[in-house]
PDB file of C-alpha atoms in Angstrom:
ATOM      1  CA  MET A 889     162.843  54.775  59.170  1.00 60.00           C
ATOM      2  CA  LEU A 890     161.562  56.212  62.359  1.00 62.00           C
ATOM      3  CA  PHE A 891     158.606  57.049  60.302  1.00 62.00           C
ATOM      4  CA  ARG A 892     157.907  53.352  59.245  1.00 56.00           C
ATOM      5  CA  SER A 893     158.486  51.976  62.597  1.00 55.00           C
ATOM      6  CA  GLU A 894     156.177  54.354  64.111  1.00 61.00           C
ATOM      7  CA  ASN A 895     153.374  53.246  61.718  1.00 56.00           C
ATOM      8  CA  LEU A 896     154.354  49.642  62.257  1.00 50.00           C
ATOM      9  CA  VAL A 897     153.813  50.117  66.082  1.00 52.00           C
ATOM     10  CA  ASN A 898     150.807  52.067  65.492  1.00 57.00           C
ATOM     11  CA  GLY A 899     149.407  49.187  63.556  1.00 51.00           C
ATOM     12  CA  LEU A 900     149.885  46.620  65.933  1.00 51.00           C
ATOM     13  CA  ARG A 901     148.676  48.619  68.653  1.00 58.00           C
ATOM     14  CA  GLU A 902     145.501  49.106  66.808  1.00 57.00           C
ATOM     15  CA  ALA A 903     145.641  45.006  65.855  1.00 55.00           C
ATOM     16  CA  PHE A 904     145.545  44.249  69.504  1.00 57.00           C
ATOM     17  CA  ASP A 905     142.920  46.528  70.266  1.00 60.00           C
ATOM     18  CA  HIS A 906     140.754  44.693  67.681  1.00 57.00           C
ATOM     19  CA  LEU A 907     141.709  41.227  68.981  1.00 61.00           C
ATOM     20  CA  ALA A 908     141.211  42.097  72.618  1.00 64.00           C
ATOM     21  CA  HIS A 909     137.557  43.809  71.543  1.00 59.00           C
ATOM     22  CA  ASP A 910     136.583  40.709  69.258  1.00 64.00           C
ATOM     23  CA  ILE A 911     137.734  37.782  72.065  1.00 72.00           C
ATOM     24  CA  ARG A 912     136.627  39.750  75.202  1.00 73.00           C
ATOM     25  CA  THR A 913     133.001  39.264  73.850  1.00 72.00           C
ATOM     26  CA  PRO A 914     132.284  35.868  73.734  1.00 76.00           C
ATOM     27  CA  VAL A 915     134.538  35.078  76.594  1.00 79.00           C
ATOM     28  CA  THR A 916     132.466  37.170  78.711  1.00 81.00           C
ATOM     29  CA  ARG A 917     129.250  35.933  77.711  1.00 79.00           C
ATOM     30  CA  LEU A 918     130.780  32.128  78.238  1.00 82.00           C
ATOM     31  CA  ARG A 919     132.010  32.928  81.559  1.00 82.00           C
ATOM     32  CA  GLY A 920     128.660  34.592  82.533  1.00 83.00           C
ATOM     33  CA  ARG A 921     126.229  31.576  81.399  1.00 81.00           C
ATOM     34  CA  ALA A 922     128.885  29.317  83.294  1.00 83.00           C
ATOM     35  CA  GLU A 923     129.000  31.400  86.363  1.00 81.00           C
ATOM     36  CA  LEU A 924     124.857  31.851  86.503  1.00 80.00           C
ATOM     37  CA  ALA A 925     124.621  27.961  86.065  1.00 82.00           C
ATOM     38  CA  LEU A 926     126.836  27.133  88.661  1.00 81.00           C
ATOM     39  CA  THR A 927     125.511  29.596  91.540  1.00 82.00           C
ATOM     40  CA  SER A 928     121.815  29.129  90.778  1.00 80.00           C
ATOM     41  CA  GLU A 929     119.400  26.284  91.127  1.00 79.00           C
ATOM     42  CA  GLY A 930     117.576  25.481  88.067  1.00 75.00           C
ATOM     43  CA  ASP A 931     115.951  22.455  85.852  1.00 80.00           C
ATOM     44  CA  VAL A 932     117.687  20.476  83.181  1.00 80.00           C
ATOM     45  CA  GLU A 933     116.413  22.708  80.542  1.00 83.00           C
ATOM     46  CA  SER A 934     118.036  25.891  82.030  1.00 83.00           C
ATOM     47  CA  TYR A 935     121.373  23.817  82.367  1.00 83.00           C
ATOM     48  CA  ARG A 936     120.711  22.425  78.820  1.00 83.00           C
ATOM     49  CA  GLU A 937     120.346  26.104  77.649  1.00 85.00           C
ATOM     50  CA  ALA A 938     123.569  27.716  79.593  1.00 84.00           C
ATOM     51  CA  LEU A 939     125.814  24.816  77.857  1.00 85.00           C
ATOM     52  CA  GLN A 940     124.079  25.529  74.819  1.00 86.00           C
ATOM     53  CA  SER A 941     125.295  29.550  75.061  1.00 84.00           C
ATOM     54  CA  CYS A 942     128.924  28.289  76.449  1.00 85.00           C
ATOM     55  CA  PHE A 943     129.302  26.045  73.298  1.00 83.00           C
ATOM     56  CA  GLU A 944     128.103  28.774  70.531  1.00 82.00           C
ATOM     57  CA  ASN A 945     130.564  31.310  72.252  1.00 79.00           C
ATOM     58  CA  SER A 946     133.262  28.998  72.674  1.00 83.00           C
ATOM     59  CA  ASP A 947     132.876  28.260  68.861  1.00 78.00           C
ATOM     60  CA  LYS A 948     132.988  31.715  68.219  1.00 74.00           C
ATOM     61  CA  ILE A 949     136.284  31.692  70.025  1.00 77.00           C
ATOM     62  CA  LEU A 950     137.955  29.237  67.811  1.00 77.00           C
ATOM     63  CA  ASN A 951     136.328  30.367  64.653  1.00 67.00           C
ATOM     64  CA  PHE A 952     138.273  33.427  65.303  1.00 68.00           C
ATOM     65  CA  LEU A 953     141.624  31.565  66.492  1.00 72.00           C
ATOM     66  CA  GLN A 954     141.350  29.429  63.187  1.00 67.00           C
ATOM     67  CA  VAL A 955     141.200  33.075  60.964  1.00 62.00           C
ATOM     68  CA  LEU A 956     144.238  34.051  62.773  1.00 64.00           C
ATOM     69  CA  THR A 957     145.785  30.635  61.902  1.00 68.00           C
ATOM     70  CA  ASP A 958     144.448  31.050  58.318  1.00 63.00           C
ATOM     71  CA  ILE A 959     145.990  34.291  57.865  1.00 60.00           C
ATOM     72  CA  THR A 960     149.343  33.258  59.016  1.00 65.00           C
ATOM     73  CA  GLU A 961     149.630  30.465  56.907  1.00 64.00           C
ATOM     74  CA  ALA A 962     148.757  32.523  53.966  1.00 60.00           C
ATOM     75  CA  GLU A 963     151.399  34.513  54.763  1.00 60.00           C
ATOM     76  CA  ASN A 964     153.865  31.955  55.812  1.00 63.00           C
ATOM     77  CA  ARG A 965     152.934  30.223  52.388  1.00 58.00           C
ATOM     78  CA  SER A 966     153.236  33.160  49.990  1.00 55.00           C
ATOM     79  CA  LYS A 967     157.022  32.824  50.881  1.00 58.00           C
ATOM     80  CA  LYS A 968     157.191  29.366  49.816  1.00 71.00           C
ATOM     81  CA  LEU A 969     154.542  28.955  46.860  1.00 77.00           C
ATOM     82  CA  LYS A 970     153.799  25.270  45.789  1.00 82.00           C
ATOM     83  CA  LEU A 971     153.278  26.383  42.010  1.00 87.00           C
ATOM     84  CA  GLU A 972     151.669  24.097  39.649  1.00 90.00           C
ATOM     85  CA  LYS A 973     149.898  24.219  36.168  1.00 91.00           C
ATOM     86  CA  LYS A 974     146.187  24.745  37.253  1.00 92.00           C
ATOM     87  CA  PHE A 975     143.058  25.384  35.316  1.00 93.00           C
ATOM     88  CA  ILE A 976     141.221  28.038  37.041  1.00 93.00           C
ATOM     89  CA  SER A 977     137.833  27.241  35.737  1.00 94.00           C
ATOM     90  CA  GLU A 978     138.670  23.546  37.249  1.00 94.00           C
ATOM     91  CA  LEU A 979     139.459  25.280  40.553  1.00 94.00           C
ATOM     92  CA  VAL A 980     136.163  27.404  40.333  1.00 94.00           C
ATOM     93  CA  LYS A 981     134.018  23.780  39.538  1.00 93.00           C
ATOM     94  CA  GLU A 982     135.523  22.330  42.490  1.00 91.00           C
ATOM     95  CA  ILE A 983     134.554  25.280  45.218  1.00 90.00           C
ATOM     96  CA  MET A 984     131.121  25.504  43.344  1.00 90.00           C
ATOM     97  CA  SER A 985     130.442  21.605  44.157  1.00 87.00           C
ATOM     98  CA  LEU A 986     131.332  22.244  47.949  1.00 83.00           C
ATOM     99  CA  TYR A 987     129.085  25.669  48.040  1.00 82.00           C
ATOM    100  CA  GLU A 988     126.311  24.209  45.791  1.00 85.00           C
ATOM    101  CA  MET A 989     123.778  23.488  48.688  1.00 82.00           C
ATOM    102  CA  ALA A 990     124.441  26.578  50.132  1.00 81.00           C
ATOM    103  CA  PHE A 991     123.900  28.672  47.072  1.00 87.00           C
ATOM    104  CA  GLU A 992     120.375  26.324  46.623  1.00 87.00           C
ATOM    105  CA  GLU A 993     119.369  27.040  50.229  1.00 86.00           C
ATOM    106  CA  LYS A 994     119.483  30.957  49.570  1.00 87.00           C
ATOM    107  CA  ASP A 995     118.086  30.419  46.178  1.00 92.00           C
ATOM    108  CA  ILE A 996     120.925  32.025  44.223  1.00 92.00           C
ATOM    109  CA  LYS A 997     121.968  31.266  41.040  1.00 92.00           C
ATOM    110  CA  VAL A 998     125.721  30.824  39.850  1.00 92.00           C
ATOM    111  CA  ILE A 999     126.415  31.525  36.279  1.00 93.00           C
ATOM    112  CA  GLN A1000     129.765  30.224  35.476  1.00 93.00           C
ATOM    113  CA  LYS A1001     131.373  31.767  32.270  1.00 93.00           C
ATOM    114  CA  LEU A1002     134.552  29.844  32.174  1.00 94.00           C
ATOM    115  CA  ASP A1003     137.693  29.899  29.923  1.00 91.00           C
ATOM    116  CA  THR A1004     139.115  26.530  29.050  1.00 86.00           C
ATOM    117  CA  HIS A1005     142.510  28.043  28.011  1.00 87.00           C
ATOM    118  CA  ASP A1006     142.753  29.914  31.886  1.00 90.00           C
ATOM    119  CA  TRP A1007     145.624  27.782  32.980  1.00 88.00           C
ATOM    120  CA  ALA A1008     148.239  29.230  35.290  1.00 88.00           C
ATOM    121  CA  MET A1009     151.149  28.342  37.463  1.00 88.00           C
ATOM    122  CA  VAL A1010     149.827  28.924  40.815  1.00 89.00           C
ATOM    123  CA  ASP A1011     149.292  27.607  44.129  1.00 86.00           C
ATOM    124  CA  GLY A1012     146.088  25.567  43.632  1.00 89.00           C
ATOM    125  CA  ARG A1013     144.964  25.218  47.393  1.00 84.00           C
ATOM    126  CA  LEU A1014     145.735  29.161  48.026  1.00 85.00           C
ATOM    127  CA  ILE A1015     143.529  30.201  44.723  1.00 90.00           C
ATOM    128  CA  SER A1016     140.981  27.822  45.396  1.00 89.00           C
ATOM    129  CA  ARG A1017     140.879  29.986  48.730  1.00 85.00           C
ATOM    130  CA  VAL A1018     140.412  33.062  46.940  1.00 89.00           C
ATOM    131  CA  ILE A1019     137.739  31.800  44.711  1.00 91.00           C
ATOM    132  CA  ALA A1020     135.967  30.365  47.992  1.00 88.00           C
ATOM    133  CA  ASN A1021     136.006  33.652  49.744  1.00 87.00           C
ATOM    134  CA  LEU A1022     135.199  35.838  46.683  1.00 90.00           C
ATOM    135  CA  LEU A1023     131.925  33.488  46.401  1.00 90.00           C
ATOM    136  CA  SER A1024     131.137  33.578  50.043  1.00 86.00           C
ATOM    137  CA  ASN A1025     130.978  37.412  49.962  1.00 84.00           C
ATOM    138  CA  ALA A1026     129.153  37.765  46.890  1.00 87.00           C
ATOM    139  CA  ALA A1027     126.618  35.208  48.587  1.00 88.00           C
ATOM    140  CA  GLN A1028     126.320  37.040  51.752  1.00 85.00           C
ATOM    141  CA  ALA A1029     125.699  40.388  50.306  1.00 84.00           C
ATOM    142  CA  SER A1030     123.098  38.945  47.805  1.00 88.00           C
ATOM    143  CA  PRO A1031     119.186  38.766  48.681  1.00 89.00           C
ATOM    144  CA  SER A1032     117.166  35.384  48.156  1.00 89.00           C
ATOM    145  CA  GLY A1033     116.797  34.530  44.417  1.00 90.00           C
ATOM    146  CA  ALA A1034     119.571  36.884  43.223  1.00 91.00           C
ATOM    147  CA  VAL A1035     122.373  36.003  40.483  1.00 93.00           C
ATOM    148  CA  ILE A1036     126.079  35.649  40.784  1.00 93.00           C
ATOM    149  CA  THR A1037     128.343  35.366  37.880  1.00 93.00           C
ATOM    150  CA  VAL A1038     131.849  33.937  37.944  1.00 93.00           C
ATOM    151  CA  LYS A1039     134.020  34.641  35.048  1.00 93.00           C
ATOM    152  CA  THR A1040     137.421  33.457  34.136  1.00 93.00           C
ATOM    153  CA  GLN A1041     139.808  33.990  31.032  1.00 91.00           C
ATOM    154  CA  ARG A1042     143.167  34.337  30.043  1.00 86.00           C
ATOM    155  CA  THR A1043     143.679  38.192  29.195  1.00 81.00           C
ATOM    156  CA  ASP A1044     145.688  39.543  26.304  1.00 79.00           C
ATOM    157  CA  ASP A1045     148.452  40.629  28.355  1.00 77.00           C
ATOM    158  CA  GLY A1046     148.911  37.347  29.283  1.00 76.00           C
ATOM    159  CA  MET A1047     147.576  36.664  32.677  1.00 83.00           C
ATOM    160  CA  ALA A1048     144.683  34.189  34.355  1.00 88.00           C
ATOM    161  CA  GLU A1049     141.759  36.640  35.655  1.00 90.00           C
ATOM    162  CA  ILE A1050     138.942  35.638  37.591  1.00 91.00           C
ATOM    163  CA  ALA A1051     135.776  37.913  38.039  1.00 92.00           C
ATOM    164  CA  VAL A1052     132.947  37.436  40.821  1.00 92.00           C
ATOM    165  CA  ILE A1053     129.876  39.804  40.014  1.00 91.00           C
ATOM    166  CA  ASP A1054     126.980  40.287  42.214  1.00 90.00           C
ATOM    167  CA  ARG A1055     123.921  42.564  42.276  1.00 85.00           C
ATOM    168  CA  GLY A1056     123.696  42.782  45.905  1.00 79.00           C
ATOM    169  CA  SER A1057     123.622  45.746  48.582  1.00 77.00           C
ATOM    170  CA  GLY A1058     127.082  47.035  47.262  1.00 77.00           C
ATOM    171  CA  ILE A1059     130.223  48.545  49.050  1.00 78.00           C
ATOM    172  CA  ASP A1060     129.796  52.430  50.375  1.00 74.00           C
ATOM    173  CA  PRO A1061     132.555  54.213  48.411  1.00 75.00           C
ATOM    174  CA  LYS A1062     134.481  55.203  51.501  1.00 76.00           C
ATOM    175  CA  ASN A1063     134.968  51.624  52.437  1.00 74.00           C
ATOM    176  CA  ILE A1064     136.255  50.450  49.284  1.00 73.00           C
ATOM    177  CA  GLU A1065     140.303  51.339  50.076  1.00 74.00           C
ATOM    178  CA  ASN A1066     139.770  49.533  53.416  1.00 71.00           C
ATOM    179  CA  ILE A1067     138.145  46.266  52.649  1.00 73.00           C
ATOM    180  CA  PHE A1068     141.523  44.498  52.138  1.00 74.00           C
ATOM    181  CA  ASN A1069     142.829  45.562  55.765  1.00 70.00           C
ATOM    182  CA  PRO A1070     142.803  43.122  58.673  1.00 65.00           C
ATOM    183  CA  PHE A1071     140.063  43.528  61.250  1.00 59.00           C
ATOM    184  CA  PHE A1072     137.867  45.951  58.784  1.00 60.00           C
ATOM    185  CA  THR A1073     134.446  44.969  58.403  1.00 63.00           C
ATOM    186  CA  THR A1074     130.760  46.709  57.967  1.00 59.00           C
ATOM    187  CA  LYS A1075     129.156  43.455  59.294  1.00 59.00           C
ATOM    188  CA  PRO A1076     128.740  43.299  63.025  1.00 50.00           C
ATOM    189  CA  GLU A1077     129.123  39.403  63.203  1.00 51.00           C
ATOM    190  CA  GLY A1078     132.209  39.741  60.672  1.00 51.00           C
ATOM    191  CA  ILE A1079     136.004  39.295  61.931  1.00 49.00           C
ATOM    192  CA  GLY A1080     137.412  41.364  58.878  1.00 54.00           C
ATOM    193  CA  PHE A1081     139.808  38.711  57.569  1.00 63.00           C
ATOM    194  CA  GLY A1082     138.154  36.883  54.618  1.00 72.00           C
ATOM    195  CA  LEU A1083     139.332  39.688  52.096  1.00 81.00           C
ATOM    196  CA  ALA A1084     142.743  40.488  53.695  1.00 79.00           C
ATOM    197  CA  ILE A1085     143.702  36.749  53.260  1.00 79.00           C
ATOM    198  CA  VAL A1086     142.508  36.947  49.617  1.00 85.00           C
ATOM    199  CA  SER A1087     144.675  40.257  49.455  1.00 83.00           C
ATOM    200  CA  LYS A1088     147.805  38.471  50.522  1.00 81.00           C
ATOM    201  CA  ILE A1089     147.185  35.434  48.390  1.00 84.00           C
ATOM    202  CA  VAL A1090     147.113  37.443  45.097  1.00 86.00           C
ATOM    203  CA  ASP A1091     150.304  39.645  46.038  1.00 83.00           C
ATOM    204  CA  ALA A1092     152.069  36.468  46.646  1.00 81.00           C
ATOM    205  CA  HIS A1093     151.303  35.198  43.193  1.00 85.00           C
ATOM    206  CA  GLY A1094     152.552  38.660  41.730  1.00 84.00           C
ATOM    207  CA  GLY A1095     149.041  39.553  41.154  1.00 87.00           C
ATOM    208  CA  ARG A1096     146.635  42.357  41.584  1.00 87.00           C
ATOM    209  CA  ILE A1097     142.956  42.639  42.905  1.00 88.00           C
ATOM    210  CA  LEU A1098     140.333  45.118  41.726  1.00 85.00           C
ATOM    211  CA  VAL A1099     136.874  45.920  43.133  1.00 85.00           C
ATOM    212  CA  GLU A1100     134.185  48.177  41.693  1.00 84.00           C
ATOM    213  CA  SER A1101     130.902  48.740  43.427  1.00 81.00           C
ATOM    214  CA  THR A1102     127.617  50.929  43.763  1.00 79.00           C
ATOM    215  CA  PRO A1103     125.625  50.987  46.824  1.00 78.00           C
ATOM    216  CA  GLY A1104     122.475  49.058  46.212  1.00 72.00           C
ATOM    217  CA  GLU A1105     123.614  47.436  42.736  1.00 70.00           C
ATOM    218  CA  GLY A1106     126.305  45.408  43.635  1.00 73.00           C
ATOM    219  CA  SER A1107     130.189  44.737  43.282  1.00 74.00           C
ATOM    220  CA  ARG A1108     132.675  42.848  40.857  1.00 76.00           C
ATOM    221  CA  SER A1109     135.784  41.804  42.212  1.00 76.00           C
ATOM    222  CA  GLU A1110     138.819  40.712  39.902  1.00 67.00           C
ATOM    223  CA  GLU A1111     141.745  38.928  40.440  1.00 67.00           C
ATOM    224  CA  HIS A1112     144.714  38.647  38.096  1.00 67.00           C
ATOM    225  CA  THR A1113     147.808  36.686  38.575  1.00 63.00           C
ATOM    226  CA  SER A1114     150.736  37.005  36.522  1.00 51.00           C
ATOM    227  CA  GLU A1115     152.155  33.628  37.105  1.00 45.00           C
ATOM    228  CA  LEU A1116     150.671  32.656  33.881  1.00 38.00           C
ATOM    229  CA  GLN A1117     153.318  30.916  31.345  1.00 35.00           C
TER     230      GLN A1117
END
């Protein structure tokens, strides 16, 4: 018990360190630009640039706080899932309709290989969040003109499976075991909560998530949920 408590305290300390660091940077920039605008004489354009900088940094802070709210909500909802019969393929189509323009702008083609019998008892809103996060990550890792494949199927062991496959930059093997940890990110602009939320949602459904990746060749993420009936 003492060992677990010590690990928990260390984990909380590390989490707060990350929080302080990630929030401090945009707050410092916002305050600096505002102070400069207030203490120096300038023209309308310079004030406009200062306001724009303040707006962008405040938006980063709000986005960060929203992510914190989202992960808390995912943890709370995992204790009280609203399970309904949902076809996973239909959830994929709904998400694709929202992301279609973003994929087109980056000239990314998404191939859908969807099973028409892939229904499961799931919380549709949360599983849609899983699909959206996996597709978003695949798009960010893929260059212009790339192809992403999303597959759904009902497996022989009675589970619903979602697989997202890209041919992007891939993940360094030493980072694979950490990618689902909160605050872990390999991108300077990243927060490191997207895959942590995915993992918590999958766990809440009694499922598992697997990742296969080769640097320079792309990644394959699979989510299996055992709430299939």
